[in-house]
Amino acid sequence: MNILITGADGQLGKELVRIFHENGDSVQPYNKQQLDITDFNRIKVLLSKEKPDLIINAAAYTKVDLCEERLGEAYLINAIGPYYLAREAKEKDIKLFHISTDYVFSGNRLIPYKEEDITEPQTIYGKSKRLGEELVLNICKDATIVRTSWLYGYGGENFVNTIIKMSDNLEQIRVVDDQHGCPTYTKDLGIAIKHLIEKPPGIYHVTNSGNCSWYEFAIEIIKILKKPTKIIPISTKEYGMKTPRPFYSVLSNKKLSDNQIALRNWKEGLFEYLKRECAFKDGN
Ligand SMILES: NC(=O)c1ccc[n+]([C@@H]2O[C@H](COP(=O)([O-])OP(=O)(O)OC[C@H]3O[C@@H](n4cnc5c(N)ncnc54)[C@H](OP(=O)(O)O)[C@@H]3O)[C@@H](O)[C@H]2O)c1
């Protein structure tokens, strides 16, 4: 299969390139410099030239706090860019996968969110991502939207890498204990996306199984790395976040498992990530 991947230098983009390359597909990775998804003419010309069977849009403006200040940029990249891709995908009969987020939900409840649950984003990031989903689905009825959460992977600015860096310099780290979600390893998400190509289109929630608080996530990282750093639980209020975060953004993977796709528990994914990407050796 001929697959064009946007946002190919991002943490998910990199992993998708690796997975589809290893799968023997013809992969065309495009980073932001090579394909800015807000440049409609560039998309048009490139898709006519490359003629992919599938586009996976892993490009996004993911800096949640900055989205509040740079609203125009957030909507342009998270909503208008996906709209341009969908227009050309529809025109050229190309299958489109678009990646989205748990932030489309409010996070003000305590049961896992299903695909059909009402969205109620609380931030510009969440609102711009939700608009992106709607525009894609309005144009490409057979597009697949993959919502994921708490993503970490190689080279990303993510929670795992932040805790590793902080634990090198600090004796203790204060971490929020009243927000719950599903940590998701880019490798596991990428493999699930590969399997989803064979499944019916629509919205899918794809995360590692199980859930935890950021505090529990940090404890597990430190435990696996056998670091002496002390993790201190604090509330969101004590932490004083600029932009609100969902208190509960656990996504239900039932539709995924009904389609015979299951992701391992987040602790197993984390263990492999630390071993594979951070040169941590089991038993050290
Ligand atoms: N990270 C998470 O915790 C998380 C959670 C849930 C869902 N998601 C979703 O998962 C997807 C992948 O996220 P990620 O964590 O891999 O993000 P990421 O590491 O920030 O990667 C996004 C990539 O998109 C690029 N990009 C930005 N603007 C672009 C444009 N106009 N045209 C083309 N590329 C552009 C970025 O380049 P620059 O870095 O140079 O700007 C970056 O390489 C996104 O849809 C995100 O919303 C992420």
Short mmCIF file of C-alpha atoms in Angstrom, two decimals, residues 9-207:
data_model
loop_
_atom_site.label_atom_id
_atom_site.label_comp_id
_atom_site.label_asym_id
_atom_site.label_seq_id
_atom_site.Cartn_x
_atom_site.Cartn_y
_atom_site.Cartn_z
CA ASP A 9 8.52 14.27 12.48
CA GLY A 10 6.04 14.19 15.37
CA GLN A 11 6.18 11.40 17.97
CA LEU A 12 3.28 9.47 16.39
CA GLY A 13 4.33 10.34 12.82
CA LYS A 14 7.82 8.87 13.40
CA GLU A 15 6.37 5.65 14.78
CA LEU A 16 3.86 5.29 11.91
CA VAL A 17 6.67 5.67 9.39
CA ARG A 18 8.64 2.93 11.19
CA ILE A 19 5.65 0.54 11.47
CA PHE A 20 4.44 0.83 7.87
CA HIS A 21 7.99 0.68 6.54
CA GLU A 22 8.59 -2.56 8.47
CA ASN A 23 5.25 -3.83 7.16
CA GLY A 24 6.59 -3.54 3.61
CA ASP A 25 4.35 -0.64 2.58
CA SER A 26 5.53 2.19 0.38
CA VAL A 27 5.72 5.05 2.89
CA GLN A 28 5.89 8.73 2.00
CA PRO A 29 6.74 10.66 5.17
CA TYR A 30 6.12 14.42 5.02
CA ASN A 31 7.17 16.69 7.85
CA LYS A 32 5.90 20.25 8.33
CA GLN A 33 8.58 21.78 6.09
CA GLN A 34 7.84 19.33 3.27
CA LEU A 35 4.04 19.52 3.55
CA ASP A 36 2.33 22.25 5.53
CA ILE A 37 -1.25 20.97 5.80
CA THR A 38 -2.55 24.54 5.84
CA ASP A 39 -1.27 25.05 2.27
CA PHE A 40 -4.13 23.85 0.08
CA ASN A 41 -2.32 24.26 -3.25
CA ARG A 42 0.66 22.27 -2.01
CA ILE A 43 -1.68 19.45 -0.88
CA LYS A 44 -3.40 19.44 -4.27
CA VAL A 45 -0.18 19.28 -6.26
CA LEU A 46 1.49 16.73 -3.99
CA LEU A 47 -1.44 14.30 -3.91
CA SER A 48 -1.74 14.45 -7.73
CA LYS A 49 1.95 13.57 -7.96
CA GLU A 50 2.23 10.92 -5.21
CA LYS A 51 -1.20 9.29 -5.68
CA PRO A 52 -1.29 7.54 -2.26
CA ASP A 53 -3.91 4.91 -1.41
CA LEU A 54 -4.07 6.22 2.14
CA ILE A 55 -3.28 9.48 3.98
CA ILE A 56 -2.66 9.38 7.73
CA ASN A 57 -2.83 12.85 9.21
CA ALA A 58 -0.59 12.86 12.28
CA ALA A 59 0.08 16.62 11.96
CA ALA A 60 -1.40 18.83 14.66
CA TYR A 61 -0.84 21.85 16.87
CA THR A 62 -0.55 19.95 20.16
CA LYS A 63 0.66 22.60 22.63
CA VAL A 64 -2.47 22.90 24.78
CA ASP A 65 -1.52 26.10 26.64
CA LEU A 66 -0.22 27.88 23.54
CA CYS A 67 -3.45 27.08 21.66
CA GLU A 68 -5.26 29.47 24.05
CA GLU A 69 -2.95 32.33 23.00
CA ARG A 70 -2.58 31.38 19.33
CA LEU A 71 -6.19 30.59 18.58
CA GLY A 72 -5.90 31.30 14.83
CA GLU A 73 -2.95 28.96 14.43
CA ALA A 74 -4.69 26.23 16.47
CA TYR A 75 -7.83 26.30 14.30
CA LEU A 76 -5.83 26.57 11.10
CA ILE A 77 -3.70 23.49 11.82
CA ASN A 78 -6.21 21.35 13.78
CA ALA A 79 -9.35 22.10 11.74
CA ILE A 80 -8.69 23.86 8.41
CA GLY A 81 -5.67 21.66 7.51
CA PRO A 82 -7.66 18.43 8.04
CA TYR A 83 -10.51 20.00 6.00
CA TYR A 84 -8.11 20.63 3.09
CA LEU A 85 -6.79 17.06 3.30
CA ALA A 86 -10.36 15.70 3.37
CA ARG A 87 -11.37 17.79 0.32
CA GLU A 88 -8.53 16.46 -1.75
CA ALA A 89 -8.87 12.91 -0.40
CA LYS A 90 -12.54 12.93 -1.44
CA GLU A 91 -11.74 14.47 -4.85
CA LYS A 92 -9.02 11.88 -5.55
CA ASP A 93 -10.72 8.91 -3.90
CA ILE A 94 -7.98 8.45 -1.27
CA LYS A 95 -8.72 6.85 2.09
CA LEU A 96 -8.13 9.24 5.02
CA PHE A 97 -7.17 8.50 8.63
CA HIS A 98 -7.24 11.49 10.97
CA ILE A 99 -5.89 11.45 14.54
CA SER A 100 -7.82 13.16 17.33
CA THR A 101 -7.93 13.41 21.10
CA ASP A 102 -9.66 12.75 24.42
CA TYR A 103 -9.77 16.57 24.84
CA VAL A 104 -12.94 16.63 22.70
CA PHE A 105 -14.71 15.55 25.93
CA SER A 106 -15.29 17.65 29.05
CA GLY A 107 -13.81 15.11 31.46
CA ASN A 108 -16.51 15.89 34.01
CA ARG A 109 -17.75 12.35 34.62
CA LEU A 110 -16.43 9.04 35.89
CA ILE A 111 -17.27 6.45 33.23
CA PRO A 112 -15.18 5.79 30.11
CA TYR A 113 -16.18 7.81 27.05
CA LYS A 114 -17.62 5.94 24.07
CA GLU A 115 -17.28 7.10 20.47
CA GLU A 116 -20.91 8.23 20.28
CA ASP A 117 -20.87 10.22 23.55
CA ILE A 118 -21.56 13.94 23.29
CA THR A 119 -18.41 15.98 22.85
CA GLU A 120 -17.92 19.06 24.99
CA PRO A 121 -14.36 20.38 24.60
CA GLN A 122 -13.23 22.83 27.29
CA THR A 123 -10.13 24.27 25.63
CA ILE A 124 -9.15 25.82 22.29
CA TYR A 125 -7.04 22.73 21.59
CA GLY A 126 -10.06 20.46 22.19
CA LYS A 127 -12.45 22.71 20.26
CA SER A 128 -10.13 23.01 17.27
CA LYS A 129 -9.57 19.23 17.22
CA ARG A 130 -13.33 18.58 17.43
CA LEU A 131 -13.98 20.94 14.53
CA GLY A 132 -11.30 19.07 12.56
CA GLU A 133 -13.15 15.78 13.19
CA GLU A 134 -16.47 17.28 12.06
CA LEU A 135 -15.06 18.81 8.89
CA VAL A 136 -13.29 15.56 7.94
CA LEU A 137 -16.39 13.43 8.52
CA ASN A 138 -18.67 15.90 6.71
CA ILE A 139 -16.58 15.62 3.57
CA CYS A 140 -15.23 12.06 3.72
CA LYS A 141 -17.98 9.79 4.98
CA ASP A 142 -15.59 6.84 4.85
CA ALA A 143 -12.77 8.50 6.79
CA THR A 144 -11.51 6.97 10.03
CA ILE A 145 -11.01 9.18 13.07
CA VAL A 146 -8.74 7.76 15.77
CA ARG A 147 -9.07 9.41 19.18
CA THR A 148 -6.25 8.68 21.59
CA SER A 149 -4.90 10.05 24.88
CA TRP A 150 -1.80 10.73 27.01
CA LEU A 151 0.49 9.81 24.13
CA TYR A 152 4.21 9.20 24.51
CA GLY A 153 6.83 7.96 22.09
CA TYR A 154 10.34 8.37 20.81
CA GLY A 155 11.62 11.96 20.64
CA GLY A 156 8.37 13.50 21.83
CA GLU A 157 7.84 16.29 24.33
CA ASN A 158 5.75 14.03 26.53
CA PHE A 159 5.11 13.24 30.17
CA VAL A 160 7.44 10.19 30.31
CA ASN A 161 10.38 12.07 28.83
CA THR A 162 9.71 15.04 31.14
CA ILE A 163 9.68 12.84 34.26
CA ILE A 164 12.91 11.14 33.13
CA LYS A 165 14.62 14.52 32.66
CA MET A 166 13.31 15.94 35.95
CA SER A 167 14.32 12.83 37.88
CA ASP A 168 17.92 13.30 36.70
CA ASN A 169 18.06 16.64 38.55
CA LEU A 170 15.48 16.61 41.33
CA GLU A 171 15.10 14.61 44.54
CA GLN A 172 11.33 15.02 44.46
CA ILE A 173 8.70 15.86 41.84
CA ARG A 174 5.14 17.07 42.55
CA VAL A 175 2.61 15.40 40.24
CA VAL A 176 -1.15 15.88 39.87
CA ASP A 177 -3.20 13.01 41.35
CA ASP A 178 -6.79 14.06 40.55
CA GLN A 179 -6.75 13.75 36.73
CA HIS A 180 -7.26 10.29 35.26
CA GLY A 181 -6.63 8.99 31.75
CA CYS A 182 -5.06 6.22 29.63
CA PRO A 183 -1.34 6.53 28.88
CA THR A 184 -0.76 5.34 25.31
CA TYR A 185 2.48 4.23 23.67
CA THR A 186 2.85 5.42 20.05
CA LYS A 187 4.02 1.94 18.99
CA ASP A 188 0.81 0.28 20.27
CA LEU A 189 -1.34 3.01 18.75
CA GLY A 190 0.49 2.70 15.42
CA ILE A 191 -0.03 -1.07 15.29
CA ALA A 192 -3.74 -0.59 16.07
CA ILE A 193 -3.98 1.98 13.24
CA LYS A 194 -2.42 -0.58 10.88
CA HIS A 195 -5.13 -3.10 11.84
CA LEU A 196 -7.89 -0.48 11.58
CA ILE A 197 -7.19 -0.08 7.85
CA GLU A 198 -9.02 -3.39 7.35
CA LYS A 199 -11.99 -2.36 9.54
CA PRO A 200 -15.13 -0.32 8.81
CA PRO A 201 -14.57 3.47 8.78
CA GLY A 202 -15.81 5.79 11.54
CA ILE A 203 -14.62 7.04 14.91
CA TYR A 204 -12.52 4.73 17.11
CA HIS A 205 -11.13 5.23 20.60
CA VAL A 206 -7.63 3.74 20.73
CA THR A 207 -5.59 3.74 23.93
#
